[in-house]
Coordinates of C-alpha atoms in Angstrom, one line a residue:
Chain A
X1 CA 18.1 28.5 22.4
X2 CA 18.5 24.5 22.9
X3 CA 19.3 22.4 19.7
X4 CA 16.5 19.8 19.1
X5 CA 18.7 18.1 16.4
X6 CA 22.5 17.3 16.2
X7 CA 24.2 15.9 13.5
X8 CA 27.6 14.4 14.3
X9 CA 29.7 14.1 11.4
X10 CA 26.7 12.2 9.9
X11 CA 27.5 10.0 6.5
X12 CA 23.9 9.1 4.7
X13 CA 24.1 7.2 1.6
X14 CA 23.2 4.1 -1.1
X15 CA 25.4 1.5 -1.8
X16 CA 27.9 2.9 -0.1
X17 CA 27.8 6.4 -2.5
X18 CA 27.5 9.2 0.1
X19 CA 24.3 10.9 0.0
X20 CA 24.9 13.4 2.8
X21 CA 28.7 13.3 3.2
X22 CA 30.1 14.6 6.7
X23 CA 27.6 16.8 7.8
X24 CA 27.9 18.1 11.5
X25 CA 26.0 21.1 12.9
X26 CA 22.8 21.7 15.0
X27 CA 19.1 22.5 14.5
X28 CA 18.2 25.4 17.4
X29 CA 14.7 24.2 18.8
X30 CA 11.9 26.5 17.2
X31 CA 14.2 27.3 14.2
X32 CA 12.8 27.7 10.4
X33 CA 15.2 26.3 8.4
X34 CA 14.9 25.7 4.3
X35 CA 17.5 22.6 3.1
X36 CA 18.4 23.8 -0.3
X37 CA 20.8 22.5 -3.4
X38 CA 20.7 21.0 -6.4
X39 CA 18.6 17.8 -7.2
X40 CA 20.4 14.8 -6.0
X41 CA 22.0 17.0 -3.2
X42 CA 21.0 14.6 -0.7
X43 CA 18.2 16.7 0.9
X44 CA 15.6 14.3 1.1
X45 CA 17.9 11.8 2.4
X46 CA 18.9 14.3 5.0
X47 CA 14.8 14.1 6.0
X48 CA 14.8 11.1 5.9
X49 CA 17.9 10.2 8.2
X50 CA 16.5 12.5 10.5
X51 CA 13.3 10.7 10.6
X52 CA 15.3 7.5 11.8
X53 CA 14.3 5.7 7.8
X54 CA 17.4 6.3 6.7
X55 CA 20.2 4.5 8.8
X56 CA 24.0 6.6 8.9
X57 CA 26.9 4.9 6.8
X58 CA 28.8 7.1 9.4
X59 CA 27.9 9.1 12.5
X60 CA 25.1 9.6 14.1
X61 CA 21.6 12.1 14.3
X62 CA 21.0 12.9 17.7
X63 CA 17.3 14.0 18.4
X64 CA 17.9 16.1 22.1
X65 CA 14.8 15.4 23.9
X66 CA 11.9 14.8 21.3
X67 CA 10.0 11.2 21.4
X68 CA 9.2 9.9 17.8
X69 CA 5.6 10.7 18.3
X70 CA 6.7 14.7 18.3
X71 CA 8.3 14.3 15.1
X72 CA 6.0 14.9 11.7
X73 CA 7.3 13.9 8.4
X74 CA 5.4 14.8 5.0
X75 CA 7.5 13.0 2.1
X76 CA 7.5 13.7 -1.3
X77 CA 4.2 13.0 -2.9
X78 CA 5.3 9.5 -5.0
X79 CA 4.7 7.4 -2.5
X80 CA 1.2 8.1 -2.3
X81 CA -2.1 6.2 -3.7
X82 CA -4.0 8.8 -4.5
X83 CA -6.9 6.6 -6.0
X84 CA -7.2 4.9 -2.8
X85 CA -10.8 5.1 -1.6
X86 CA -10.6 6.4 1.4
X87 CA -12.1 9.9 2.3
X88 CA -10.7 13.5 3.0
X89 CA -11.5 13.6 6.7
X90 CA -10.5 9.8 7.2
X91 CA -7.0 10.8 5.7
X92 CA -6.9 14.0 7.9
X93 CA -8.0 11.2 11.0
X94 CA -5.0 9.5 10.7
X95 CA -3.1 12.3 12.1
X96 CA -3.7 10.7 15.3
X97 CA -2.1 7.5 14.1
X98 CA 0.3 7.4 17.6
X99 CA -3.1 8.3 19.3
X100 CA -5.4 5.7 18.0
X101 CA -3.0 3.3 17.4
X102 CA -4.3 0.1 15.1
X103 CA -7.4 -0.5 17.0
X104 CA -8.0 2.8 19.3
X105 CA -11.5 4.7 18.2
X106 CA -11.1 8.4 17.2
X107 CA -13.2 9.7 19.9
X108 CA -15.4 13.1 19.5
X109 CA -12.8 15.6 20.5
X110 CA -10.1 13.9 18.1
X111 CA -12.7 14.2 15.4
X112 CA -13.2 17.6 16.6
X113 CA -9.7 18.7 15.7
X114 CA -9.6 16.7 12.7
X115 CA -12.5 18.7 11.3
X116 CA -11.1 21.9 12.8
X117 CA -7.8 21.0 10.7
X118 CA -9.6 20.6 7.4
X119 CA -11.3 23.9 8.0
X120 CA -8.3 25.3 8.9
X121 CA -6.6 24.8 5.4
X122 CA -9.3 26.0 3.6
X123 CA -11.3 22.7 2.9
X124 CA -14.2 22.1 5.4
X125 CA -16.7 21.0 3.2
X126 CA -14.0 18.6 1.4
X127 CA -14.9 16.0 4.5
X128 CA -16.8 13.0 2.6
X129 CA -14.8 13.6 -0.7
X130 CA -13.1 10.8 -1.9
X131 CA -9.2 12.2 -2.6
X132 CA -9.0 10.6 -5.8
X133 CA -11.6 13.7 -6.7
X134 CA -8.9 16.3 -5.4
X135 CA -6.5 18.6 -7.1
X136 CA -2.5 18.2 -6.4
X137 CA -3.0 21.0 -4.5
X138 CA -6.3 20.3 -2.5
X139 CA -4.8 16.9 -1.6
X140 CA -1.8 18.9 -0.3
X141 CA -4.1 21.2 1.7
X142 CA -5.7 18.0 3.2
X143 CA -1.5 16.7 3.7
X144 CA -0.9 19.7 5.9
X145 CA -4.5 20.0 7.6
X146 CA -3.0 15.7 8.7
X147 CA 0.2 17.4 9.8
X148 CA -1.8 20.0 11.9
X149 CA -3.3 16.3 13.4
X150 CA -0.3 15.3 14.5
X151 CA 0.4 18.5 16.3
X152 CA 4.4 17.8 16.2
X153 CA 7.2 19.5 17.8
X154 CA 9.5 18.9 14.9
X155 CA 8.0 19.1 11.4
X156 CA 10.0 18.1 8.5
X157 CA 8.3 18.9 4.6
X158 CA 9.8 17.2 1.7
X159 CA 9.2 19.5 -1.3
X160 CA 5.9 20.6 -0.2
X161 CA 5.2 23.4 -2.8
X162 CA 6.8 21.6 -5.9
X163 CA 3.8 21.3 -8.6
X164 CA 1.7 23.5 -6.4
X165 CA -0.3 26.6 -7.6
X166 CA 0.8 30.3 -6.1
X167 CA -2.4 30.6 -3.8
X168 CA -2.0 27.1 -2.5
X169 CA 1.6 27.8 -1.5
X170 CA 1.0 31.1 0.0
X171 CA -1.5 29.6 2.3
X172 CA 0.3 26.3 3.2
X173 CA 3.6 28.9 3.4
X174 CA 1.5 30.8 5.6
X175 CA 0.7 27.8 7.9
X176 CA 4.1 27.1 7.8
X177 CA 5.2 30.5 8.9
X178 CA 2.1 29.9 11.9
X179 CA 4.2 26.2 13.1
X180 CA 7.1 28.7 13.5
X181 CA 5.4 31.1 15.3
X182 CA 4.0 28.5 17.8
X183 CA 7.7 27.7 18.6
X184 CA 7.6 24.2 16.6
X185 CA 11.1 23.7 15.0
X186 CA 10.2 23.4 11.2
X187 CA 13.0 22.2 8.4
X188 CA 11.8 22.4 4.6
X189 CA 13.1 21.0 1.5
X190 CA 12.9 23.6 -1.4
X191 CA 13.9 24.8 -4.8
X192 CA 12.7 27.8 -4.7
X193 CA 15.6 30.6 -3.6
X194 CA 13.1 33.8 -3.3
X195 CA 10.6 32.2 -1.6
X196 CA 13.7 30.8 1.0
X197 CA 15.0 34.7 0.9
X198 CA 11.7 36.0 2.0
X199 CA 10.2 32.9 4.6
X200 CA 12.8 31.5 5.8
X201 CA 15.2 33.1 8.7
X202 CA 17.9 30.0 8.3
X203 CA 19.4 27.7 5.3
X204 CA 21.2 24.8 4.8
X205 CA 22.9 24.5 1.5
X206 CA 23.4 21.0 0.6
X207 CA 25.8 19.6 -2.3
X208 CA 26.4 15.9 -0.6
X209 CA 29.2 17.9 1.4
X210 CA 27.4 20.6 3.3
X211 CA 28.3 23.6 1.5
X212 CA 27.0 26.5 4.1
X213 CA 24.7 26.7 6.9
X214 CA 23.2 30.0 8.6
X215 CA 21.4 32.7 8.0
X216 CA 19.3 32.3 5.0
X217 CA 20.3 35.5 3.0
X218 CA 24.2 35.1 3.8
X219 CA 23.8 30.8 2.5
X220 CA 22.3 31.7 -0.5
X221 CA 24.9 34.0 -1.5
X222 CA 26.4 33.6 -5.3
X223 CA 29.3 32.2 -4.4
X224 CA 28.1 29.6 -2.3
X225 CA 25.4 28.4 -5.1
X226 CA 28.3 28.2 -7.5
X227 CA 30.4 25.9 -5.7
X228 CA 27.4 24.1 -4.8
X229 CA 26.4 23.6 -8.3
X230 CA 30.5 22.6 -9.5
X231 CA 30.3 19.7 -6.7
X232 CA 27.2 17.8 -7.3
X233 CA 28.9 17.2 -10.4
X234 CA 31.3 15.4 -9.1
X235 CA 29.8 12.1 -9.3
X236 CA 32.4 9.1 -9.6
X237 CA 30.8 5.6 -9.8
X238 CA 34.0 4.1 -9.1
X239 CA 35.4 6.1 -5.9
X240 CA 37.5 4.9 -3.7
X241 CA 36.8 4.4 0.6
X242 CA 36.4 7.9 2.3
X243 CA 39.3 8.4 4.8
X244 CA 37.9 10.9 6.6
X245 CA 36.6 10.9 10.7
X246 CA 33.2 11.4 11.7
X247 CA 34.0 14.2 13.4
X248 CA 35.8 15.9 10.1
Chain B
X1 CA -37.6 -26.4 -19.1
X2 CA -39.7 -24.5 -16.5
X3 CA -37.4 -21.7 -14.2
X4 CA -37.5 -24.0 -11.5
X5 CA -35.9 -26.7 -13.4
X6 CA -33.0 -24.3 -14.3
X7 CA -32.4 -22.4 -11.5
X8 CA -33.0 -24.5 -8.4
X9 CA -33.9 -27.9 -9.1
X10 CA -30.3 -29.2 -9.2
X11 CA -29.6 -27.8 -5.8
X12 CA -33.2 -29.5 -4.7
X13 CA -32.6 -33.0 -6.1
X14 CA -28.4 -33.3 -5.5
X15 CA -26.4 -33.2 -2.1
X16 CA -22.8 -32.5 -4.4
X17 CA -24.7 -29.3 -5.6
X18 CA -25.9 -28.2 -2.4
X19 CA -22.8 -29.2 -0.7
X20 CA -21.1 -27.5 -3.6
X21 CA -23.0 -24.1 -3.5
X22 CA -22.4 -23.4 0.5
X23 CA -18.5 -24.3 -1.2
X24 CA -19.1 -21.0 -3.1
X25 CA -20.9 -19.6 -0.4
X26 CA -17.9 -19.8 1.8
X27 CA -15.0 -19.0 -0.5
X28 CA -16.9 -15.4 -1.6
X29 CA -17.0 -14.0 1.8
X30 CA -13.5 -14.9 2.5
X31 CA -12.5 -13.9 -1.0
X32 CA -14.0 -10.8 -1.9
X33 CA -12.7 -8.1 0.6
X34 CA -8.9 -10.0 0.7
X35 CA -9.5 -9.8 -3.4
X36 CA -10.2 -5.7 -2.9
X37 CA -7.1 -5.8 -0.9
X38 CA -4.9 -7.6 -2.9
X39 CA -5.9 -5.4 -6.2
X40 CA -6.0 -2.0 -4.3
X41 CA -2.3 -3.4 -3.2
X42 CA -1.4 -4.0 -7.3
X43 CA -0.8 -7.7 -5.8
X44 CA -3.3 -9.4 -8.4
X45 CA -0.4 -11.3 -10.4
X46 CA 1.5 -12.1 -6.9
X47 CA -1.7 -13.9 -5.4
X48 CA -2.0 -15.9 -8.9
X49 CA 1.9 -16.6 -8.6
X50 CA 1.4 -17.4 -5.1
X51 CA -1.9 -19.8 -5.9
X52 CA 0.7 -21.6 -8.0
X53 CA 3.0 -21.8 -5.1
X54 CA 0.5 -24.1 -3.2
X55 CA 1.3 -26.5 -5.3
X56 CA 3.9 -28.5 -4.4
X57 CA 2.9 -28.3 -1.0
X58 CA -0.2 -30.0 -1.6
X59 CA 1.6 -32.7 -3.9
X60 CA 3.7 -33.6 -0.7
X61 CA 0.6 -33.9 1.3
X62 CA -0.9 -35.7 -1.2
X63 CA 1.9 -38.2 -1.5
X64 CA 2.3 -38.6 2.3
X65 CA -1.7 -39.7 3.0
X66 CA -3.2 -40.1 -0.4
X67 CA -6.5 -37.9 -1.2
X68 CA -6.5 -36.1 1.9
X69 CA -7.8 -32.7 2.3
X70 CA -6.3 -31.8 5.5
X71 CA -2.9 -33.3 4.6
X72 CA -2.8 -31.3 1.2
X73 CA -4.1 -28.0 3.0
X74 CA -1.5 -28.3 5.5
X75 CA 1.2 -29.1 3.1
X76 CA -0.4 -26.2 0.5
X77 CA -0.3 -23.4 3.7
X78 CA 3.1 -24.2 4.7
X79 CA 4.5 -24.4 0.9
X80 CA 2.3 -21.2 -0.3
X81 CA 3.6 -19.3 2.9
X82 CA 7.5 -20.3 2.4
X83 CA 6.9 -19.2 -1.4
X84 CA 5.3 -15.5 0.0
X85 CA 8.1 -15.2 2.6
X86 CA 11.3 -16.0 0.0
X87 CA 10.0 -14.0 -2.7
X88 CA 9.2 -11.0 -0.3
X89 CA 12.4 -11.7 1.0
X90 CA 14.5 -12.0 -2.5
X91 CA 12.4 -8.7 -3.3
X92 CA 13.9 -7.2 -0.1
X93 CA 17.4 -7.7 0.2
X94 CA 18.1 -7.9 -3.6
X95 CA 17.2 -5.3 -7.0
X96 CA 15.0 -7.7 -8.2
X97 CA 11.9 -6.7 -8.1
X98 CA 9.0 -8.4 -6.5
X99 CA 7.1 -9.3 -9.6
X100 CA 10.0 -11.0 -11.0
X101 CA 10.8 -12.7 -7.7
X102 CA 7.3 -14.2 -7.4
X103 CA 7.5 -15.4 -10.9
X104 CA 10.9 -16.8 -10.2
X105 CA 9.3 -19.0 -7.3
X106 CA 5.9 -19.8 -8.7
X107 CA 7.5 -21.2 -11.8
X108 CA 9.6 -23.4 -9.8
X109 CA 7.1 -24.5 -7.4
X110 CA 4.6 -25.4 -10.5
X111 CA 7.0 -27.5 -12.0
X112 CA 8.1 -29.2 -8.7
X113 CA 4.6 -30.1 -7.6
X114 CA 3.5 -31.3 -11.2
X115 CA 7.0 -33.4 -11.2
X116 CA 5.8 -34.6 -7.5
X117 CA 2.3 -35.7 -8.5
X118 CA 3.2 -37.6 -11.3
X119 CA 5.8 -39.5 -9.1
X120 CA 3.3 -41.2 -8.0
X121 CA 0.1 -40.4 -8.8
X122 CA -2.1 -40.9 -12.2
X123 CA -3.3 -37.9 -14.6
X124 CA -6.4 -38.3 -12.6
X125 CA -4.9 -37.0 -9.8
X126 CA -2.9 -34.3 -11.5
X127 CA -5.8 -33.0 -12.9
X128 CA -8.1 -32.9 -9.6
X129 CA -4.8 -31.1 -8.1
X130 CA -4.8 -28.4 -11.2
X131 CA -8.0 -28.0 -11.4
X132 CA -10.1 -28.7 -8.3
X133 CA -13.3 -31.0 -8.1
X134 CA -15.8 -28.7 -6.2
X135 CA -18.6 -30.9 -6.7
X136 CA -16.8 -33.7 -4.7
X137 CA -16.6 -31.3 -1.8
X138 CA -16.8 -33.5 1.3
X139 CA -17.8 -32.3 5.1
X140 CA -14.2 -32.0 5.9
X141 CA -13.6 -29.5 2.9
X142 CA -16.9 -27.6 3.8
X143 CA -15.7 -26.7 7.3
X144 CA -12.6 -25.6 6.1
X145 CA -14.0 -23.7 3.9
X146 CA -16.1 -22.1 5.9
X147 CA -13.3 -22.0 8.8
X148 CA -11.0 -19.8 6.2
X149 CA -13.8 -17.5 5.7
X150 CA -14.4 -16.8 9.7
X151 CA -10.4 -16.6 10.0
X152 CA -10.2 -14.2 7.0
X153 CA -12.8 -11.6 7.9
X154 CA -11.3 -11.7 11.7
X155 CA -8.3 -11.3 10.6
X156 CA -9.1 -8.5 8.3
X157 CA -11.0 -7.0 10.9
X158 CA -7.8 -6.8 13.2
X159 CA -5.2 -5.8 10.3
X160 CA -7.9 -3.3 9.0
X161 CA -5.8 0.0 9.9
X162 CA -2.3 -0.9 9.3
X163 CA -3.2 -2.3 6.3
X164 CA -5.4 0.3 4.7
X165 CA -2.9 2.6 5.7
X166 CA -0.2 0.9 4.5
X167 CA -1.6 0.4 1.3
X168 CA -2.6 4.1 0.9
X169 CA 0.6 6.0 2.6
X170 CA 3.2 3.4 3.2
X171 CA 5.8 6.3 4.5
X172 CA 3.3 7.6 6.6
X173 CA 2.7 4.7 8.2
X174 CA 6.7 4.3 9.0
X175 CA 6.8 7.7 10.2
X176 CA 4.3 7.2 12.8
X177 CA 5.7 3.8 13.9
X178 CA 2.7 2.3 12.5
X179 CA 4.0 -1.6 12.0
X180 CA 3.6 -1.8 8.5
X181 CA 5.6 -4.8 7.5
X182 CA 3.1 -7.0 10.2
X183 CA 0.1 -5.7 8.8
X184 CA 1.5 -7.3 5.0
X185 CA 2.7 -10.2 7.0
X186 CA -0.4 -11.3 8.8
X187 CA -2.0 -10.5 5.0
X188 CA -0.1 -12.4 3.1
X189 CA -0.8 -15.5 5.8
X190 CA -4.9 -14.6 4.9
X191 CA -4.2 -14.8 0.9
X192 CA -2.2 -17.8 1.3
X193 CA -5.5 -20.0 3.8
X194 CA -8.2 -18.3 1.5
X195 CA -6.5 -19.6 -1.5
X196 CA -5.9 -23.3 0.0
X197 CA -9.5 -23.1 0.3
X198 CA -10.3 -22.1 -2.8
X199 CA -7.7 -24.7 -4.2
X200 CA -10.2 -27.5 -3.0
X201 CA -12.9 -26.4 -5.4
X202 CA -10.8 -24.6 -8.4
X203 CA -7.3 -26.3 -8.3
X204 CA -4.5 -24.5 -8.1
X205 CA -4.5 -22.9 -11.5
X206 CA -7.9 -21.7 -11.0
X207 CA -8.0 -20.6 -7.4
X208 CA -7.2 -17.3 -7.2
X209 CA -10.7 -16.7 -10.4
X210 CA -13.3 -16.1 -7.5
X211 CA -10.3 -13.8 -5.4
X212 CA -9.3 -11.2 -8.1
X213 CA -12.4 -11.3 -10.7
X214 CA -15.0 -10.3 -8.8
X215 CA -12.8 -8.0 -7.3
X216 CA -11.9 -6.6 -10.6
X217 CA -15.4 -6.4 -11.6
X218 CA -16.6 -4.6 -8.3
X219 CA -14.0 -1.8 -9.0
X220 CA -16.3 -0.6 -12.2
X221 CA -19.3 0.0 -10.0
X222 CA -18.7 1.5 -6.8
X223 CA -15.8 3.6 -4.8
X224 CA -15.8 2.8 -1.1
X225 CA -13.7 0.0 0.1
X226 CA -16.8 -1.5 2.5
X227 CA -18.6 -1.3 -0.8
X228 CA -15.8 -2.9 -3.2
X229 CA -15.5 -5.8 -0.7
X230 CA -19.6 -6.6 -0.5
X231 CA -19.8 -6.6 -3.8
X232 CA -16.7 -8.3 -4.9
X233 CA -18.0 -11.0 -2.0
X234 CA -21.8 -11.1 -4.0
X235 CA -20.3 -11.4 -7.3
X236 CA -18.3 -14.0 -6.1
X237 CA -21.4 -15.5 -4.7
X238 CA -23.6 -15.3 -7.9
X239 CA -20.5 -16.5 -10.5
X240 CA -20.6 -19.6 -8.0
X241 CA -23.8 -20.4 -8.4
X242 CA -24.5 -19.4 -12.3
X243 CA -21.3 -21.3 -12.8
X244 CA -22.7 -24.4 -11.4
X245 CA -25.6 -24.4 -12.8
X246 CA -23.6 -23.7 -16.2
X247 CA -21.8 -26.6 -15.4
X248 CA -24.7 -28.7 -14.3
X249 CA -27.1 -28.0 -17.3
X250 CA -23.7 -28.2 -19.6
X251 CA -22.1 -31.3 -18.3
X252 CA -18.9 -29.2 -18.0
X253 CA -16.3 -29.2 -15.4
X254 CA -17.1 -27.5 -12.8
X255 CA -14.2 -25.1 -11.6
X256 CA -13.7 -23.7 -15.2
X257 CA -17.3 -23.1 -15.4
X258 CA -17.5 -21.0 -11.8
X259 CA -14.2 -19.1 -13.3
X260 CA -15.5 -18.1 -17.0
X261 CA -19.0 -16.7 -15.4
X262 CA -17.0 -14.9 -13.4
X263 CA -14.8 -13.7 -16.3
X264 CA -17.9 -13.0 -17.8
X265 CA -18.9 -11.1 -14.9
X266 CA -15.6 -9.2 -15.5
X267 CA -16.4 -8.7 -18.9
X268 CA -20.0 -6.9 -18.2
X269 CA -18.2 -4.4 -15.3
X270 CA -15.4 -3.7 -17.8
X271 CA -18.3 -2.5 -21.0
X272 CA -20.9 -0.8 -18.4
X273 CA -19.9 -0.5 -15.0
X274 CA -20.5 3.3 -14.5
X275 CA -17.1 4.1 -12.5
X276 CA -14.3 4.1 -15.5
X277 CA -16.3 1.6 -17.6
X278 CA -15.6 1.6 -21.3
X279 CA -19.5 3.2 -22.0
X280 CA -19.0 5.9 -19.7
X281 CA -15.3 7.0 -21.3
X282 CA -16.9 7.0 -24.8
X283 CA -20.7 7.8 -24.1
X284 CA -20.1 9.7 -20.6
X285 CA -23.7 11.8 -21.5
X286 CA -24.0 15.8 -21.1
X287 CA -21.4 17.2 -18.8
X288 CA -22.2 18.5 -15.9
X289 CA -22.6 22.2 -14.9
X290 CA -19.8 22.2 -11.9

């Protein structure tokens, strides 16, 4: 199948530090990948480069045919307000952000489908709820019925089951699984290596340095995890200019 | 004292109050909702830095063409607006963070406009910069007034979105393109006009009391955002007009007096308003069943 996604020996970091060091490879379009590694391992980052809000130190992310507007991107939960007053379904609206624009009118059919999305996680009478009143996992619910909104070609979830109760992640995994099925190209940040094992056909094991890359069962072997555990360590504050190519 | 005498006699018999109450009028409807924003944006202590900010502006307009209220508004605007921009910017490119980075400024910009007034002008004028003189609100002052508070609630009307969103999910909002950074922009321009206004009747020290009080207050009683701003707008309303009349009946000055009722109006929301008011954390009643 086509690659939606190439990486070209692409360099993502902070002040210079590497966050994603020389990483080259391709995402197949309709793939289910999990991004796994210890914290700090630059997988976020990774996301985020993809997403363009993150620019390269070195390299370059080429997206092979996808406009932004196909791309969805569900960050980690920090940068959220959740005692904002504003209500389920209007949060669940916004999906159509590249739609509606700043002053387009959500119409009846995009309402439709917003309320169609909320039932569809499981929270159909949430609508007029403030989400201040919701549980980390109902607001996560109402996250991924916003996702189902933007109705994206490439979906990329930043932790989305950290601090998440079993049943909540076995129905958002179950979405998940349902993106994949449709032939959407999904990439997943997570920590946990059974649920990767069992969900996820494809891995990418990040330590900064891309540590292996494949089939999910054969990435998360022990050996892998153990080198990628002995090279986050390897922190040095003072390290000196990287000599390596992109294409390295 | 009959009611009448208390209440609405001074407004009957005096032009300055009248003249001084559609002041109030004007400042809480521009006011209110851009004081829900700025608090829902945790910008309250920015918007009092950037109040201070005005100064110096004002104190170059005001040595340029004497008493002048549109020389000192202009000069106010274009300082306040310079301040917002370098400490955004400072914030931006640098680690410091923006609440030190608007101190840094404001502090400056205090010092530099009280150092300008007193160049050349007496303690007189020093204090009507500081603190304001709403009761010697002219026609010229009125339309402005009443100018920044059309301006504001257009403006909010076109920035709604972005902003909301922005204040809510800023990463969504960059994910989807959603120009963010204009949105604070264009906002940052509304605090900067509804706070020159409001420097005409409160001084600069004082001007920001009618934006983030009521605001402040209207957070203890209701939820929704349409709701926060009315009410933040109504409270500002009422603390304007107690206030004068406090002021009035009290022979006291006039901008502290609009301020401390609203304080007090603060103080009420913060012992009884029924959403996270102190009575309903420690006498919240039966639960509920569900």
């Amino acid at each position: 199948m086509a690659d939606i996604i190439r990486l070209h020996g692409v360099t993502f970091g902070y002040e210079r530090h590497p966050a994603v060091h020389h990483l080259s490879g391709a995402v197949r379009t309709g793939s289910l990948t999990a991004v796994v590694g210890p914290n700090g391992a630059g997988k976020s980052t990774l996301l985020k480069g993809i997403m363009g809000l993150a620019r390269p130190l070195e390299g370059r992310v080429e997206l092979v045919g996808l406009k932004p507007a196909e791309v969805a991107y569900l960050p980690q939960q920090a940068e959220i307000d959740r005692g904002f007053p504003i209500s389920v379904l209007d949060t669940v609206l916004l999906g159509h952000w590249r739609t509606i624009g700043t002053f387009g009118a959500v119409t009846a059919p995009l309402l439709a489908r917003g309320r169609a999305a909320l039932e569809s996680v499981g929270l159909g009478d949430f609508e007029r709820r403030a989400i201040a009143s919701l549980s980390v996992g109902q607001f996560q619910r109402v996250l991924f019925a916003r996702m189902l909104v933007q109705d994206a070609r490439l979906i990329l979830l930043d932790e989305p089951f950290s601090a998440i109760d079993d049943r909540t992640t076995v129905d958002l995994l179950r979405l998940v699984c349902h993106w994949h099925g449709e032939g959407r190209t999904v990439m997943v940040v997570s920590h946990d290596f059974d649920q990767v094992r069992a969900h996820f056909p494809e891995a990418l094991l990040l330590a900064r340095e891309p540590v292996a890359w494949g089939a999910a069962a054969e990435v998360l072997s022990p050996a892998n995890l153990a080198r990628a555990r002995a090279m986050s360590e390897a922190w040095d504050e003072h390290a000196g200019r990287c000599h390596r190519g992109a294409a390295a | 004292m009959s009611l009448y005498d208390l209440l609405i006699q001074p407004f009957a018999d005096y032009a300055f109050m009248r003249r001084a109450l559609v002041g109030c009028l004007a400042l809480a409807v521009g006011c209110g909702p851009v004081g829900v924003l700025l608090m829902l944006r945790r910008m309250s202590l920015m918007a009092d830095a950037m109040s201070h900010a005005i100064l110096p502006g004002a104190a170059v307009g005001f040595l340029w063409a004497g008493l002048s209220v549109p020389a000192m508004s202009l000069g106010g605007f274009a300082a306040g607006l310079l301040v917002a921009l370098a400490a955004g910017g400072v914030a931006r490119l640098t680690p410091l963070r923006e609440d030190a980075s608007f101190a840094a400024f404001y502090l400056i910009s205090l010092a530099a406009g009280v150092l300008l007034v007193s160049a050349r002008g007496n303690n007189v004028d020093l204090l009507h910069v500081l603190f304001g003189t709403i009761l010697a609100v002219d026609d010229v002052s009125l339309i402005e007034m009443a100018g920044v508070a059309s301006f504001s609630l257009v403006g909010l009307a076109v920035l709604y979105r972005p902003l909301v969103v922005e204040c809510f999910d800023p990463g969504f909002l960059r994910s989807v393109g959603g120009g963010g950074s204009l949105a604070h922009y264009g906002f940052l321009v509304l605090v900067v006009v509804n706070l020159v206004a409001g420097f005409q009747a409160l001084g600069t020290l004082m001007a920001v009391g009618l934006m983030m009080l009521p605001a402040a207050a209207a957070r203890f009683w209701v939820r929704g955002l349409w709701a926060l701003a009315a009410l933040a707008s109504t409270l500002a309303l009422v603390s304007g007009y107690l206030g004068l009349l406090l002021s009035y009946h009290g022979s006291l000055p006039s901008g502290p007096s609009i301020v401390l009722t609203a304080g007090g109006v603060y103080a009420v929301s913060v012992l009884v308003g029924p959403c996270g008011g102190l009575r309903s954390r420690y006498f919240p009643g039966r639960h509920r069943a569900a």
